[in-house]
Amino acid sequence: MNLLVDQWIPVRPPHPGGSEKISLRTLLCNTDEWKLCLPRDDMELAALQLLICLVQVLLTPNNTVALKRRIAKPLTDDEYDGAVELYSDWFRLDHPTHPFMQVRGVAAGETTQMDKLLVGLTGATNSCFVNQPGQGDRLCGGCTAIALFNQASCAPSFGGGFKAGLRGSAPVTTLVQGPHLRQTVWLNVLNEDFLGNQMTWYGKTKDQKPTWCDPIKAGDTITASQIGMARGLLWQPAHIELMPPRGPSVCSCCGAQAAEIYTDFKKAKFSFTVMGTWPHPHSPRIMTDKKGTIDEKFVAFTTDAPSWTQLGRFVVRRELNDVNEEGQQPSAVVLQVRQLYGENAEKLHLLVGGYRNNQASILERRHEVFTLNHGWDSHIDAVNEMVKLGIGYRDALYKSLWLFAVGMKEAKGDKSKRFKGAGITIYNGAKARYYRRTEPLIQRTLDGMNFSNPGPDLETMQATLKQITTDLFLEQVKPYRQDPELIKTMAFAKRTLYKHMRNLEPQQDKGGNDGKTPIA
């Protein structure tokens, strides 16, 4: 199966009907408005990333003008054929010497079932509850290629000494979403002028071969600046070899009839070292100063907090300096789209996805779209302010309920006197409810905000956040109102809530409630 020739991309056609598979040529040389169609959101995101990487490697536009032309108009067949002619052997899944994202002759004592390539399908206690049984039993060539790429680039390693990808074990991916698949792919392809500014070594490494054509040697030490675009986008940190495919069957992932089905593979770990951080264009990064050394890493989902709590990192560039303890760099595709259309830019549809993991186990999958209204790129501080307010009211709720739950000592007088707490961790449940109730508000505000004058929209959002926070506090403490031992603790918790909420208001608006008045 050849990714540049064969029909392997699972799509839903624009007209009514079931799913079908198309080739990369059909996607890029046709005006039809397809959308990806796979039963798992992470596989859809991986398929999209793989398509973007293929187009980036084979068809990098020279400049912004050329990129806009590609977004607006499909390629001709001759343009496509000319671009892929020299590279068709790179992307054969069954090539005799250098198969796509594999190595030949993997030294493994036993084979591994294909379900290990579908991230999160096994290996966690909740796997059987969130995945369809047998989903990874038999994979067609297209799903196998997508799974290979996803495991290598977007997911934790296999564990047990296997290396993770260049972005770490579970990076957040941020992409720009267009109205249909072809435009989405091109909106996330970087032009050569932009690449030259982002990666000073781009010109020297643009002719590098990917790792399966020019394998990494065991024990190698590689600096990030030695890794070119093709090699970095399609980096394979493990030794994997698919076993020969079996005969015709139905793919257990996409459900399509396939002439050949893959059921197992071999894997083996090997050691190498990458020095520095390779600036992957699909992920935001954060920088911190650790005793004079700049530590740079990719943004990840490390807690159960929703994606909007990190929205500033996704779209706002911030330097690491004496004022900012943490620097942040949005993904290169987001930075490029800010330059692409300037004042004529429409709304930004930001696609965010990734895993939350505990080592090799997947705890959670995320896949969502944020819509930022026209003008977001010129008034980016409003996004930071939104996130700051949302997190501030969450913390106000959490701190006040934590105090109510654990109790407190008398602030004055007898230091040994304690006031009873509820003894139940109601603050964790309240935080989860806060996220559920505020997420639609955050999405709605982003979509409709007047970024040239964000003040009124931020004030409206803040008033709603305050009401949600107050309501949640009352709901959580209501069952304990009749307990005489908790009356004073409840009063202090209410005062704490008001104090923290008052600190979130603009200085000129602070006043009114003195923090002593109980919440009605």
Short mmCIF file of N, CA and C in Angstrom, two decimals, residues 346-505:
data_model
loop_
_atom_site.label_atom_id
_atom_site.label_comp_id
_atom_site.label_asym_id
_atom_site.label_seq_id
_atom_site.Cartn_x
_atom_site.Cartn_y
_atom_site.Cartn_z
N GLU A 346 -10.65 35.89 8.81
CA GLU A 346 -11.95 35.52 9.34
C GLU A 346 -11.76 34.96 10.76
N LYS A 347 -12.78 34.35 11.28
CA LYS A 347 -12.66 33.71 12.58
C LYS A 347 -11.61 32.60 12.54
N LEU A 348 -10.91 32.44 13.65
CA LEU A 348 -9.97 31.33 13.77
C LEU A 348 -10.68 30.15 14.41
N HIS A 349 -10.68 29.02 13.70
CA HIS A 349 -11.19 27.77 14.26
C HIS A 349 -9.98 26.94 14.66
N LEU A 350 -9.72 26.89 15.95
CA LEU A 350 -8.52 26.26 16.49
C LEU A 350 -8.84 24.85 16.95
N LEU A 351 -8.25 23.88 16.29
CA LEU A 351 -8.43 22.48 16.62
C LEU A 351 -7.39 22.07 17.66
N VAL A 352 -7.84 21.55 18.79
CA VAL A 352 -6.96 21.17 19.89
C VAL A 352 -7.19 19.70 20.22
N GLY A 353 -6.11 18.94 20.32
CA GLY A 353 -6.27 17.53 20.65
C GLY A 353 -5.05 16.97 21.33
N GLY A 354 -5.22 15.82 21.97
CA GLY A 354 -4.11 15.15 22.63
C GLY A 354 -4.60 14.17 23.67
N TYR A 355 -3.65 13.59 24.37
CA TYR A 355 -3.95 12.61 25.41
C TYR A 355 -3.52 13.15 26.77
N ARG A 356 -4.18 12.69 27.82
CA ARG A 356 -3.66 12.83 29.18
C ARG A 356 -3.27 11.43 29.63
N ASN A 357 -2.04 11.29 30.10
CA ASN A 357 -1.52 9.95 30.35
C ASN A 357 -0.90 9.84 31.73
N ASN A 358 -0.72 8.60 32.15
CA ASN A 358 0.10 8.25 33.30
C ASN A 358 1.10 7.23 32.80
N GLN A 359 2.30 7.74 32.46
CA GLN A 359 3.31 6.93 31.79
C GLN A 359 2.74 6.38 30.49
N ALA A 360 2.68 5.06 30.32
CA ALA A 360 2.20 4.51 29.05
C ALA A 360 0.68 4.35 29.01
N SER A 361 -0.01 4.57 30.14
CA SER A 361 -1.47 4.41 30.18
C SER A 361 -2.16 5.71 29.80
N ILE A 362 -3.21 5.61 29.01
CA ILE A 362 -3.98 6.76 28.59
C ILE A 362 -5.15 6.95 29.57
N LEU A 363 -5.20 8.14 30.18
CA LEU A 363 -6.28 8.45 31.11
C LEU A 363 -7.45 9.14 30.42
N GLU A 364 -7.14 9.86 29.33
CA GLU A 364 -8.18 10.69 28.72
C GLU A 364 -7.77 11.06 27.30
N ARG A 365 -8.76 11.14 26.40
CA ARG A 365 -8.54 11.67 25.05
C ARG A 365 -9.26 13.00 24.94
N ARG A 366 -8.63 13.95 24.24
CA ARG A 366 -9.27 15.25 24.05
C ARG A 366 -9.23 15.63 22.58
N HIS A 367 -10.33 16.23 22.13
CA HIS A 367 -10.44 16.65 20.73
C HIS A 367 -11.56 17.69 20.68
N GLU A 368 -11.21 18.94 20.51
CA GLU A 368 -12.22 20.00 20.52
C GLU A 368 -11.79 21.15 19.63
N VAL A 369 -12.75 22.03 19.33
CA VAL A 369 -12.49 23.19 18.47
C VAL A 369 -12.91 24.46 19.21
N PHE A 370 -12.00 25.43 19.24
CA PHE A 370 -12.30 26.76 19.78
C PHE A 370 -12.43 27.73 18.61
N THR A 371 -13.45 28.57 18.65
CA THR A 371 -13.64 29.58 17.62
C THR A 371 -13.36 30.95 18.20
N LEU A 372 -12.36 31.65 17.63
CA LEU A 372 -12.01 32.99 18.06
C LEU A 372 -12.50 33.98 17.02
N ASN A 373 -13.25 34.96 17.44
CA ASN A 373 -13.87 35.90 16.53
C ASN A 373 -12.84 36.74 15.78
N HIS A 374 -13.30 37.37 14.70
CA HIS A 374 -12.44 38.25 13.89
C HIS A 374 -11.76 39.29 14.78
N GLY A 375 -10.46 39.52 14.55
CA GLY A 375 -9.70 40.49 15.31
C GLY A 375 -8.91 39.90 16.46
N TRP A 376 -9.01 38.58 16.68
CA TRP A 376 -8.31 37.93 17.78
C TRP A 376 -6.80 38.15 17.71
N ASP A 377 -6.24 38.20 16.49
CA ASP A 377 -4.80 38.28 16.33
C ASP A 377 -4.26 39.67 16.66
N SER A 378 -5.09 40.69 16.64
CA SER A 378 -4.64 42.05 16.92
C SER A 378 -4.83 42.44 18.38
N HIS A 379 -5.65 41.72 19.11
CA HIS A 379 -5.95 42.06 20.51
C HIS A 379 -5.87 40.79 21.35
N ILE A 380 -4.69 40.18 21.31
CA ILE A 380 -4.51 38.86 21.87
C ILE A 380 -4.56 38.86 23.39
N ASP A 381 -4.31 40.02 24.03
CA ASP A 381 -4.33 40.07 25.50
C ASP A 381 -5.71 39.75 26.07
N ALA A 382 -6.75 39.98 25.28
CA ALA A 382 -8.11 39.67 25.76
C ALA A 382 -8.27 38.18 26.02
N VAL A 383 -7.58 37.35 25.25
CA VAL A 383 -7.64 35.90 25.48
C VAL A 383 -7.02 35.57 26.82
N ASN A 384 -5.86 36.18 27.10
CA ASN A 384 -5.21 35.95 28.40
C ASN A 384 -6.11 36.38 29.56
N GLU A 385 -6.80 37.51 29.38
CA GLU A 385 -7.67 38.02 30.44
C GLU A 385 -8.85 37.07 30.68
N MET A 386 -9.41 36.53 29.61
CA MET A 386 -10.50 35.56 29.74
C MET A 386 -10.06 34.35 30.57
N VAL A 387 -8.92 33.79 30.20
CA VAL A 387 -8.42 32.61 30.89
C VAL A 387 -8.12 32.93 32.35
N LYS A 388 -7.52 34.10 32.59
CA LYS A 388 -7.21 34.52 33.95
C LYS A 388 -8.47 34.61 34.81
N LEU A 389 -9.53 35.19 34.26
CA LEU A 389 -10.78 35.29 35.00
C LEU A 389 -11.38 33.91 35.28
N GLY A 390 -11.40 33.06 34.26
CA GLY A 390 -11.97 31.73 34.44
C GLY A 390 -11.25 30.94 35.51
N ILE A 391 -9.92 31.00 35.51
CA ILE A 391 -9.13 30.29 36.51
C ILE A 391 -9.29 30.95 37.89
N GLY A 392 -9.38 32.28 37.90
CA GLY A 392 -9.52 33.00 39.18
C GLY A 392 -10.78 32.63 39.93
N TYR A 393 -11.90 32.57 39.23
CA TYR A 393 -13.16 32.20 39.91
C TYR A 393 -13.16 30.73 40.30
N ARG A 394 -12.53 29.89 39.50
CA ARG A 394 -12.38 28.49 39.90
C ARG A 394 -11.62 28.37 41.21
N ASP A 395 -10.51 29.10 41.31
CA ASP A 395 -9.69 29.03 42.52
C ASP A 395 -10.42 29.62 43.73
N ALA A 396 -11.21 30.67 43.50
CA ALA A 396 -11.98 31.26 44.61
C ALA A 396 -12.95 30.23 45.18
N LEU A 397 -13.62 29.51 44.29
CA LEU A 397 -14.56 28.47 44.73
C LEU A 397 -13.83 27.35 45.46
N TYR A 398 -12.73 26.92 44.89
CA TYR A 398 -11.99 25.79 45.44
C TYR A 398 -11.45 26.12 46.83
N LYS A 399 -10.83 27.30 46.98
CA LYS A 399 -10.22 27.67 48.26
C LYS A 399 -11.26 27.83 49.38
N SER A 400 -12.40 28.42 49.05
CA SER A 400 -13.42 28.61 50.07
C SER A 400 -14.03 27.27 50.50
N LEU A 401 -14.26 26.37 49.55
CA LEU A 401 -14.82 25.07 49.91
C LEU A 401 -13.78 24.18 50.60
N TRP A 402 -12.53 24.36 50.26
CA TRP A 402 -11.47 23.62 50.96
C TRP A 402 -11.45 24.01 52.44
N LEU A 403 -11.57 25.32 52.69
CA LEU A 403 -11.62 25.80 54.08
C LEU A 403 -12.83 25.22 54.81
N PHE A 404 -13.96 25.19 54.14
CA PHE A 404 -15.17 24.64 54.75
C PHE A 404 -15.01 23.14 55.03
N ALA A 405 -14.29 22.44 54.17
CA ALA A 405 -14.15 20.99 54.31
C ALA A 405 -13.18 20.61 55.42
N VAL A 406 -12.06 21.35 55.55
CA VAL A 406 -11.03 20.94 56.51
C VAL A 406 -11.16 21.65 57.85
N GLY A 407 -11.94 22.74 57.92
CA GLY A 407 -12.07 23.49 59.16
C GLY A 407 -10.95 24.51 59.32
N MET A 408 -10.92 25.14 60.50
CA MET A 408 -9.94 26.20 60.69
C MET A 408 -9.69 26.42 62.17
N LYS A 409 -8.55 27.11 62.45
CA LYS A 409 -8.24 27.52 63.81
C LYS A 409 -8.77 28.92 64.04
N GLU A 410 -9.05 29.25 65.30
CA GLU A 410 -9.47 30.60 65.66
C GLU A 410 -8.33 31.55 65.35
N ALA A 411 -8.63 32.62 64.59
CA ALA A 411 -7.59 33.55 64.19
C ALA A 411 -7.05 34.36 65.36
N LYS A 412 -7.90 34.65 66.34
CA LYS A 412 -7.48 35.44 67.49
C LYS A 412 -7.87 34.70 68.77
N GLY A 413 -7.23 35.08 69.87
CA GLY A 413 -7.59 34.49 71.15
C GLY A 413 -6.96 33.14 71.32
N ASP A 414 -7.76 32.14 71.68
CA ASP A 414 -7.25 30.81 71.99
C ASP A 414 -6.76 30.11 70.73
N LYS A 415 -5.43 29.97 70.59
CA LYS A 415 -4.86 29.40 69.36
C LYS A 415 -5.19 27.92 69.21
N SER A 416 -5.52 27.27 70.32
CA SER A 416 -5.80 25.83 70.24
C SER A 416 -7.22 25.52 69.81
N LYS A 417 -8.07 26.53 69.77
CA LYS A 417 -9.47 26.31 69.42
C LYS A 417 -9.62 26.10 67.92
N ARG A 418 -10.31 25.04 67.52
CA ARG A 418 -10.54 24.74 66.11
C ARG A 418 -12.03 24.75 65.82
N PHE A 419 -12.35 25.12 64.60
CA PHE A 419 -13.73 25.04 64.14
C PHE A 419 -13.84 23.85 63.18
N LYS A 420 -14.83 23.06 63.43
CA LYS A 420 -15.02 21.81 62.70
C LYS A 420 -15.19 22.05 61.20
N GLY A 421 -14.61 21.14 60.39
CA GLY A 421 -14.85 21.15 58.96
C GLY A 421 -15.82 20.06 58.57
N ALA A 422 -16.35 20.13 57.35
CA ALA A 422 -17.33 19.13 56.91
C ALA A 422 -16.72 17.75 56.80
N GLY A 423 -15.39 17.70 56.56
CA GLY A 423 -14.71 16.41 56.50
C GLY A 423 -14.88 15.66 55.20
N ILE A 424 -15.47 16.28 54.19
CA ILE A 424 -15.69 15.65 52.88
C ILE A 424 -15.09 16.55 51.82
N THR A 425 -14.42 15.95 50.85
CA THR A 425 -13.72 16.73 49.81
C THR A 425 -14.69 17.26 48.77
N ILE A 426 -15.61 18.10 49.21
CA ILE A 426 -16.61 18.65 48.28
C ILE A 426 -15.99 19.60 47.27
N TYR A 427 -14.78 20.09 47.56
CA TYR A 427 -14.15 21.05 46.65
C TYR A 427 -13.78 20.42 45.31
N ASN A 428 -13.45 19.12 45.30
CA ASN A 428 -13.11 18.47 44.03
C ASN A 428 -14.33 18.33 43.13
N GLY A 429 -15.44 17.92 43.70
CA GLY A 429 -16.67 17.81 42.90
C GLY A 429 -17.13 19.16 42.41
N ALA A 430 -16.96 20.20 43.24
CA ALA A 430 -17.37 21.54 42.83
C ALA A 430 -16.51 22.04 41.67
N LYS A 431 -15.24 21.71 41.69
CA LYS A 431 -14.35 22.13 40.60
C LYS A 431 -14.77 21.49 39.28
N ALA A 432 -15.11 20.20 39.32
CA ALA A 432 -15.57 19.53 38.10
C ALA A 432 -16.86 20.15 37.58
N ARG A 433 -17.78 20.50 38.49
CA ARG A 433 -19.04 21.13 38.08
C ARG A 433 -18.77 22.53 37.52
N TYR A 434 -17.82 23.22 38.11
CA TYR A 434 -17.46 24.56 37.60
C TYR A 434 -16.98 24.46 36.14
N TYR A 435 -16.15 23.49 35.86
CA TYR A 435 -15.67 23.32 34.49
C TYR A 435 -16.84 23.06 33.53
N ARG A 436 -17.76 22.20 33.95
CA ARG A 436 -18.89 21.86 33.06
C ARG A 436 -19.77 23.07 32.79
N ARG A 437 -20.01 23.88 33.80
CA ARG A 437 -20.93 25.01 33.64
C ARG A 437 -20.28 26.21 32.93
N THR A 438 -18.97 26.34 33.04
CA THR A 438 -18.32 27.51 32.45
C THR A 438 -17.81 27.29 31.03
N GLU A 439 -17.61 26.04 30.63
CA GLU A 439 -17.04 25.80 29.30
C GLU A 439 -17.91 26.39 28.19
N PRO A 440 -19.24 26.20 28.20
CA PRO A 440 -20.05 26.84 27.15
C PRO A 440 -19.93 28.36 27.17
N LEU A 441 -19.79 28.95 28.36
CA LEU A 441 -19.63 30.40 28.47
C LEU A 441 -18.33 30.86 27.82
N ILE A 442 -17.25 30.14 28.08
CA ILE A 442 -15.95 30.49 27.49
C ILE A 442 -16.03 30.39 25.97
N GLN A 443 -16.59 29.29 25.48
CA GLN A 443 -16.71 29.09 24.02
C GLN A 443 -17.55 30.20 23.39
N ARG A 444 -18.66 30.53 24.03
CA ARG A 444 -19.58 31.54 23.50
C ARG A 444 -18.92 32.92 23.47
N THR A 445 -18.18 33.25 24.53
CA THR A 445 -17.53 34.55 24.60
C THR A 445 -16.45 34.68 23.55
N LEU A 446 -15.65 33.64 23.35
CA LEU A 446 -14.60 33.66 22.33
C LEU A 446 -15.19 33.86 20.94
N ASP A 447 -16.27 33.16 20.68
CA ASP A 447 -16.88 33.20 19.35
C ASP A 447 -17.49 34.56 19.04
N GLY A 448 -18.03 35.24 20.05
CA GLY A 448 -18.75 36.48 19.78
C GLY A 448 -18.05 37.74 20.24
N MET A 449 -16.86 37.63 20.81
CA MET A 449 -16.21 38.81 21.39
C MET A 449 -15.83 39.85 20.34
N ASN A 450 -16.05 41.10 20.69
CA ASN A 450 -15.56 42.21 19.88
C ASN A 450 -14.12 42.50 20.34
N PHE A 451 -13.15 41.91 19.67
CA PHE A 451 -11.76 41.99 20.13
C PHE A 451 -11.19 43.40 20.05
N SER A 452 -11.77 44.25 19.23
CA SER A 452 -11.28 45.63 19.17
C SER A 452 -11.72 46.44 20.40
N ASN A 453 -12.77 45.96 21.09
CA ASN A 453 -13.22 46.60 22.33
C ASN A 453 -13.76 45.49 23.25
N PRO A 454 -12.85 44.69 23.84
CA PRO A 454 -13.29 43.50 24.58
C PRO A 454 -13.89 43.78 25.95
N GLY A 455 -13.74 45.00 26.46
CA GLY A 455 -14.17 45.31 27.82
C GLY A 455 -15.59 44.88 28.15
N PRO A 456 -16.61 45.30 27.38
CA PRO A 456 -17.99 44.91 27.70
C PRO A 456 -18.22 43.40 27.70
N ASP A 457 -17.60 42.69 26.75
CA ASP A 457 -17.78 41.23 26.71
C ASP A 457 -17.12 40.57 27.93
N LEU A 458 -15.95 41.08 28.33
CA LEU A 458 -15.28 40.54 29.51
C LEU A 458 -16.09 40.81 30.77
N GLU A 459 -16.71 41.99 30.85
CA GLU A 459 -17.53 42.31 32.02
C GLU A 459 -18.75 41.39 32.11
N THR A 460 -19.38 41.13 30.96
CA THR A 460 -20.53 40.23 30.95
C THR A 460 -20.12 38.82 31.36
N MET A 461 -18.99 38.36 30.82
CA MET A 461 -18.50 37.03 31.18
C MET A 461 -18.18 36.96 32.66
N GLN A 462 -17.54 38.01 33.19
CA GLN A 462 -17.17 38.01 34.61
C GLN A 462 -18.39 37.95 35.51
N ALA A 463 -19.42 38.68 35.16
CA ALA A 463 -20.65 38.66 35.96
C ALA A 463 -21.25 37.25 35.99
N THR A 464 -21.22 36.58 34.84
CA THR A 464 -21.76 35.22 34.77
C THR A 464 -20.89 34.25 35.57
N LEU A 465 -19.57 34.41 35.46
CA LEU A 465 -18.66 33.56 36.24
C LEU A 465 -18.90 33.73 37.74
N LYS A 466 -19.11 34.97 38.15
CA LYS A 466 -19.36 35.24 39.57
C LYS A 466 -20.64 34.57 40.04
N GLN A 467 -21.67 34.61 39.21
CA GLN A 467 -22.94 33.99 39.57
C GLN A 467 -22.81 32.47 39.63
N ILE A 468 -22.11 31.89 38.66
CA ILE A 468 -21.90 30.44 38.65
C ILE A 468 -21.14 30.02 39.90
N THR A 469 -20.09 30.76 40.25
CA THR A 469 -19.28 30.45 41.43
C THR A 469 -20.10 30.52 42.70
N THR A 470 -20.91 31.58 42.82
CA THR A 470 -21.76 31.74 43.99
C THR A 470 -22.78 30.60 44.10
N ASP A 471 -23.42 30.27 42.98
CA ASP A 471 -24.42 29.20 42.97
C ASP A 471 -23.80 27.87 43.39
N LEU A 472 -22.61 27.57 42.87
CA LEU A 472 -21.96 26.30 43.19
C LEU A 472 -21.58 26.23 44.67
N PHE A 473 -21.12 27.35 45.22
CA PHE A 473 -20.80 27.36 46.65
C PHE A 473 -22.04 27.03 47.47
N LEU A 474 -23.15 27.70 47.15
CA LEU A 474 -24.39 27.46 47.89
C LEU A 474 -24.87 26.02 47.76
N GLU A 475 -24.76 25.47 46.58
CA GLU A 475 -25.18 24.08 46.36
C GLU A 475 -24.35 23.11 47.21
N GLN A 476 -23.06 23.38 47.31
CA GLN A 476 -22.18 22.46 48.03
C GLN A 476 -22.38 22.52 49.54
N VAL A 477 -22.66 23.71 50.09
CA VAL A 477 -22.77 23.83 51.55
C VAL A 477 -24.20 23.63 52.05
N LYS A 478 -25.16 23.62 51.13
CA LYS A 478 -26.57 23.53 51.54
C LYS A 478 -26.87 22.34 52.45
N PRO A 479 -26.34 21.14 52.18
CA PRO A 479 -26.68 20.00 53.06
C PRO A 479 -26.19 20.16 54.49
N TYR A 480 -25.29 21.11 54.76
CA TYR A 480 -24.69 21.24 56.09
C TYR A 480 -25.22 22.45 56.86
N ARG A 481 -26.23 23.13 56.31
CA ARG A 481 -26.71 24.36 56.94
C ARG A 481 -27.33 24.14 58.32
N GLN A 482 -27.83 22.94 58.58
CA GLN A 482 -28.50 22.68 59.86
C GLN A 482 -27.55 22.13 60.92
N ASP A 483 -26.27 22.01 60.58
CA ASP A 483 -25.30 21.51 61.54
C ASP A 483 -24.75 22.68 62.35
N PRO A 484 -25.08 22.81 63.65
CA PRO A 484 -24.65 23.97 64.43
C PRO A 484 -23.13 24.08 64.55
N GLU A 485 -22.42 22.94 64.47
CA GLU A 485 -20.97 22.97 64.59
C GLU A 485 -20.28 23.54 63.35
N LEU A 486 -21.03 23.65 62.26
CA LEU A 486 -20.44 24.14 61.01
C LEU A 486 -20.84 25.57 60.69
N ILE A 487 -21.66 26.19 61.53
CA ILE A 487 -22.17 27.52 61.21
C ILE A 487 -21.03 28.53 61.06
N LYS A 488 -20.13 28.54 62.04
CA LYS A 488 -19.06 29.53 61.99
C LYS A 488 -18.06 29.22 60.86
N THR A 489 -17.78 27.95 60.66
CA THR A 489 -16.90 27.57 59.55
C THR A 489 -17.49 28.00 58.22
N MET A 490 -18.80 27.82 58.06
CA MET A 490 -19.48 28.23 56.85
C MET A 490 -19.39 29.74 56.65
N ALA A 491 -19.52 30.49 57.74
CA ALA A 491 -19.43 31.94 57.64
C ALA A 491 -18.04 32.38 57.18
N PHE A 492 -17.00 31.76 57.74
CA PHE A 492 -15.64 32.09 57.32
C PHE A 492 -15.41 31.69 55.85
N ALA A 493 -15.97 30.56 55.43
CA ALA A 493 -15.81 30.12 54.04
C ALA A 493 -16.48 31.10 53.08
N LYS A 494 -17.67 31.60 53.49
CA LYS A 494 -18.37 32.59 52.67
C LYS A 494 -17.54 33.86 52.56
N ARG A 495 -16.99 34.29 53.68
CA ARG A 495 -16.17 35.50 53.65
C ARG A 495 -14.94 35.30 52.76
N THR A 496 -14.35 34.11 52.83
CA THR A 496 -13.19 33.80 51.97
C THR A 496 -13.57 33.86 50.50
N LEU A 497 -14.75 33.32 50.18
CA LEU A 497 -15.20 33.35 48.79
C LEU A 497 -15.34 34.79 48.31
N TYR A 498 -16.01 35.63 49.10
CA TYR A 498 -16.19 37.02 48.71
C TYR A 498 -14.86 37.75 48.57
N LYS A 499 -13.95 37.47 49.46
CA LYS A 499 -12.64 38.12 49.41
C LYS A 499 -11.94 37.81 48.09
N HIS A 500 -11.91 36.53 47.70
CA HIS A 500 -11.21 36.15 46.47
C HIS A 500 -11.94 36.68 45.23
N MET A 501 -13.27 36.68 45.25
CA MET A 501 -14.00 37.21 44.10
C MET A 501 -13.82 38.72 43.99
N ARG A 502 -13.76 39.39 45.13
CA ARG A 502 -13.55 40.84 45.11
C ARG A 502 -12.19 41.19 44.53
N ASN A 503 -11.19 40.34 44.79
CA ASN A 503 -9.85 40.60 44.26
C ASN A 503 -9.78 40.44 42.75
N LEU A 504 -10.76 39.79 42.17
CA LEU A 504 -10.79 39.60 40.71
C LEU A 504 -11.43 40.78 39.98
N GLU A 505 -12.08 41.65 40.69
CA GLU A 505 -12.78 42.76 40.07
C GLU A 505 -11.83 43.92 39.82
#
